[in-house]
Each structure stands twice: as structure tokens, then as C-alpha cells.
mmCIF file of C-alpha atoms in Angstrom:
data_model
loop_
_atom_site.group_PDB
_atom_site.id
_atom_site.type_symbol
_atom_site.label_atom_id
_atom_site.label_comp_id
_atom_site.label_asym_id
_atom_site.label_seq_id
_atom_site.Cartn_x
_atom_site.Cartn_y
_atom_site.Cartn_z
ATOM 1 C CA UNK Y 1 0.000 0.000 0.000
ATOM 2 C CA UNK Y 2 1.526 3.645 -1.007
ATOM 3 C CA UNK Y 3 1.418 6.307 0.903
ATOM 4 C CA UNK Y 4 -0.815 8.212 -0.859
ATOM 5 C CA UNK Y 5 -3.722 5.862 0.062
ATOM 6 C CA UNK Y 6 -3.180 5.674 3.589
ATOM 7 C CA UNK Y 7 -2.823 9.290 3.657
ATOM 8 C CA UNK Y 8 -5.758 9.259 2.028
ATOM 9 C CA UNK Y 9 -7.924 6.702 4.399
ATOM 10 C CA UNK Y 10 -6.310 8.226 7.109
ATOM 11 C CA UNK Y 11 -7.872 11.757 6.477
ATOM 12 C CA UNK Y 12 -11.352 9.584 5.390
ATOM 13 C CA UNK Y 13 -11.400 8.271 9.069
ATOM 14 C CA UNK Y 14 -10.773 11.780 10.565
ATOM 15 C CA UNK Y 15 -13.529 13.073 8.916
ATOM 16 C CA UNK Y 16 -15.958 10.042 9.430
ATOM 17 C CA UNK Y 17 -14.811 11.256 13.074
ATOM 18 C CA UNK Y 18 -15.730 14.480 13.035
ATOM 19 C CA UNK Y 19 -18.989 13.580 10.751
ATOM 20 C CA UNK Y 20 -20.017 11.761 14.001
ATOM 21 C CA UNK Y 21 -18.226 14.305 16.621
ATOM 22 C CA UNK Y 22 -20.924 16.800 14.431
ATOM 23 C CA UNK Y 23 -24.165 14.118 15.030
ATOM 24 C CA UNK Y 24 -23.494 14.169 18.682
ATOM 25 C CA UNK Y 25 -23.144 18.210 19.532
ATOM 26 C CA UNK Y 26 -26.296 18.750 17.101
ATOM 27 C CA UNK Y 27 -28.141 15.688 18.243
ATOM 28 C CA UNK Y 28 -27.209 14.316 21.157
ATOM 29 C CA UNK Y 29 -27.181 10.880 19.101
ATOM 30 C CA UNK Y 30 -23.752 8.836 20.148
ATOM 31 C CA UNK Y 31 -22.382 5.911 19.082
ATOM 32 C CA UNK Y 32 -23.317 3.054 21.175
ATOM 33 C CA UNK Y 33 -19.875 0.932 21.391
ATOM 34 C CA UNK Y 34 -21.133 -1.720 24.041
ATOM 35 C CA UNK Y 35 -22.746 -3.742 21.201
ATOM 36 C CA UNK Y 36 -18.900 -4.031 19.588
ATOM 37 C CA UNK Y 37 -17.451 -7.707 21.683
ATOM 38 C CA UNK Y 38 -14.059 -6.682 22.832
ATOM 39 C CA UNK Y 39 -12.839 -4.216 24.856
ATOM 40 C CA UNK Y 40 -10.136 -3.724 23.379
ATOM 41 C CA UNK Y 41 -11.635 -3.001 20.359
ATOM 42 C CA UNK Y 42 -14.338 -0.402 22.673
ATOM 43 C CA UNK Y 43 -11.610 1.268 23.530
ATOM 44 C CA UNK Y 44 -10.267 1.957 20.580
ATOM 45 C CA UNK Y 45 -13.234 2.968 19.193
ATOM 46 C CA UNK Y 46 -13.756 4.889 22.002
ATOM 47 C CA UNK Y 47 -10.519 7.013 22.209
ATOM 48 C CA UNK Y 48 -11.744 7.349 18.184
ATOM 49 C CA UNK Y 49 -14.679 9.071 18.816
ATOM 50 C CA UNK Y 50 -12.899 11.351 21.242
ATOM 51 C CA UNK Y 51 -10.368 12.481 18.711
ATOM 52 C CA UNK Y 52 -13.474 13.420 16.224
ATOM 53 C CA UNK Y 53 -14.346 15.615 19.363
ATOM 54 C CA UNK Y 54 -11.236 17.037 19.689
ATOM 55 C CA UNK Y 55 -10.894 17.681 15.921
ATOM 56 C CA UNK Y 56 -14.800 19.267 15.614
ATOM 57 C CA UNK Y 57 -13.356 21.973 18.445
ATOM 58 C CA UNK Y 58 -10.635 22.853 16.710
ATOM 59 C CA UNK Y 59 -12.283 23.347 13.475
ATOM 60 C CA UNK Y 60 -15.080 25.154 15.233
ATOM 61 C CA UNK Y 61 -12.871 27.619 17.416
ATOM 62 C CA UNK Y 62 -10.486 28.156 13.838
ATOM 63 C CA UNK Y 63 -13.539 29.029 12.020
ATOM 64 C CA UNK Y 64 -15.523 30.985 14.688
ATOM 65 C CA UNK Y 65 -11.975 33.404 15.415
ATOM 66 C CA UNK Y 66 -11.203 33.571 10.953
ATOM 67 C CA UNK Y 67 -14.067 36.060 11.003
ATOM 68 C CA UNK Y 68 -15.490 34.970 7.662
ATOM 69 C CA UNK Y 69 -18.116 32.970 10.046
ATOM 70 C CA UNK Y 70 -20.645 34.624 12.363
ATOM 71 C CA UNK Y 71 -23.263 32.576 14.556
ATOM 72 C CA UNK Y 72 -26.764 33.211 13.572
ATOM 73 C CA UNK Y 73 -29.272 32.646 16.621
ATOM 74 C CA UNK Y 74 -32.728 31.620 14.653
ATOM 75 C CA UNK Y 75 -35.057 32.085 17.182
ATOM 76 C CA UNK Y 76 -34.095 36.248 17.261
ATOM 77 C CA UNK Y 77 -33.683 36.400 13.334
ATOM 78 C CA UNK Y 78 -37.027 35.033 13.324
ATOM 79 C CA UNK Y 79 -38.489 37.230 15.620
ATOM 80 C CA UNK Y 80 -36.745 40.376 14.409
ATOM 81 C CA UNK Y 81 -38.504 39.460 11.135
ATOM 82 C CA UNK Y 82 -41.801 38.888 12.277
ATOM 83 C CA UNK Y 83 -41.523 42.149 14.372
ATOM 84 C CA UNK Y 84 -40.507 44.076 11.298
ATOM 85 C CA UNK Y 85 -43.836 42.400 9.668
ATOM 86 C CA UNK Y 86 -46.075 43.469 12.184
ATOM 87 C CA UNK Y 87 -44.980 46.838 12.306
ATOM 88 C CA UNK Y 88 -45.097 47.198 8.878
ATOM 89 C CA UNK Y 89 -48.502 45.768 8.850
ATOM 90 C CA UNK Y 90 -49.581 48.406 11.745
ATOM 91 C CA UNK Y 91 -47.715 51.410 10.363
ATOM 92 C CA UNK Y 92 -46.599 51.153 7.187
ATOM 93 C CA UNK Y 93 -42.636 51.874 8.004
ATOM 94 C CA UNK Y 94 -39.767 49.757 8.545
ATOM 95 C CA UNK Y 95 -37.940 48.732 11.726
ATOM 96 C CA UNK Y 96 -35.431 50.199 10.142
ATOM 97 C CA UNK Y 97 -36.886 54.136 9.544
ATOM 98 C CA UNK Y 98 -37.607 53.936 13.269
ATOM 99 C CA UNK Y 99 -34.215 53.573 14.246
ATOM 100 C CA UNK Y 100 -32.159 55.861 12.001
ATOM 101 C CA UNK Y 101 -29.820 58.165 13.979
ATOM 102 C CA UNK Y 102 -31.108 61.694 13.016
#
């Protein structure tokens, strides 16, 4: 086997890792290694999964200090927008014309 295909596998499994480092912040979902038979092998797959969570931090708290990422929170975006609706609706103006600085 070259080196150029277990390069390649190697960087497969780290982001399978990650992939499942991902599933488990956003879901809570987690790998369930006591169907696997040996412990050995648990453990290994174990210390796996924990180097996915490792590597999903890192690539997180890189992106998150770049700056060409900024968190979105939904649940104000959506409100903000509904807000601007209604007022709309009620007055006819824009969130925005109500807060201009003069």
C-alpha cells in the first residue's frame, strides 16, 4: 500500500470522526460501542470518537476566530422578522426608519 492511500484513508477516518463528533453536539445521538465484543476493540473505538471531538473543536474555534463565520441565533432572526412584519402591517414603516440616527 503507497502512501498516498493511507494518507488518504487516514484523512477519510478523521472526517468520518468528526462527521459523528458533528451528530453528537447537534443531536445528542452517540455511538453506542457496548454492542462491539471486545474491549479492546471499545476502547479503541472509544478514544476514536474522542479524537473526532477534539478535531470538531478545533475546526469550530479556527472558524468561529477567521471572522469569515458569524453565529446566527434563529429564534431572534425570526423574531426580528416577524416584528418588522407586524410593524409594517400596523404602520406602514420599517424597523429600520424607526431607528435611524437623526
Amino acid at each position: 500500500m503507497s502512501l498516498g492511500k493511507v494518507a488518504h484513508y487516514s484523512f477519510d477516518l478523521v472526517l468520518i470522526s468528526i462527521i459523528l463528533a458533528g451528530i453528537h453536539r447537534n443531536t445528542g445521538l452517540v455511538f453506542d460501542t457496548s454492542n462491539l465484543s471486545s474491549v479492546d476493540v471499545r476502547r479503541w473505538f472509544g478514544n476514536y470518537l474522542a479524537f473526532g471531538e477534539r478535531c470538531y473543536d478545533s475546526s469550530v474555534s479556527l472558524l468561529k476566530m477567521s471572522g469569515y463565520f458569524r453565529q446566527k441565533n434563529l429564534v431572534v432572526d425570526y423574531v426580528s422578522k416577524e416584528a418588522n412584519k407586524y410593524l409594517k402591517e400596523q404602520t406602514g414603516r420599517d424597523l429600520k426608519d424607526t431607528t435611524k440616527d437623526k
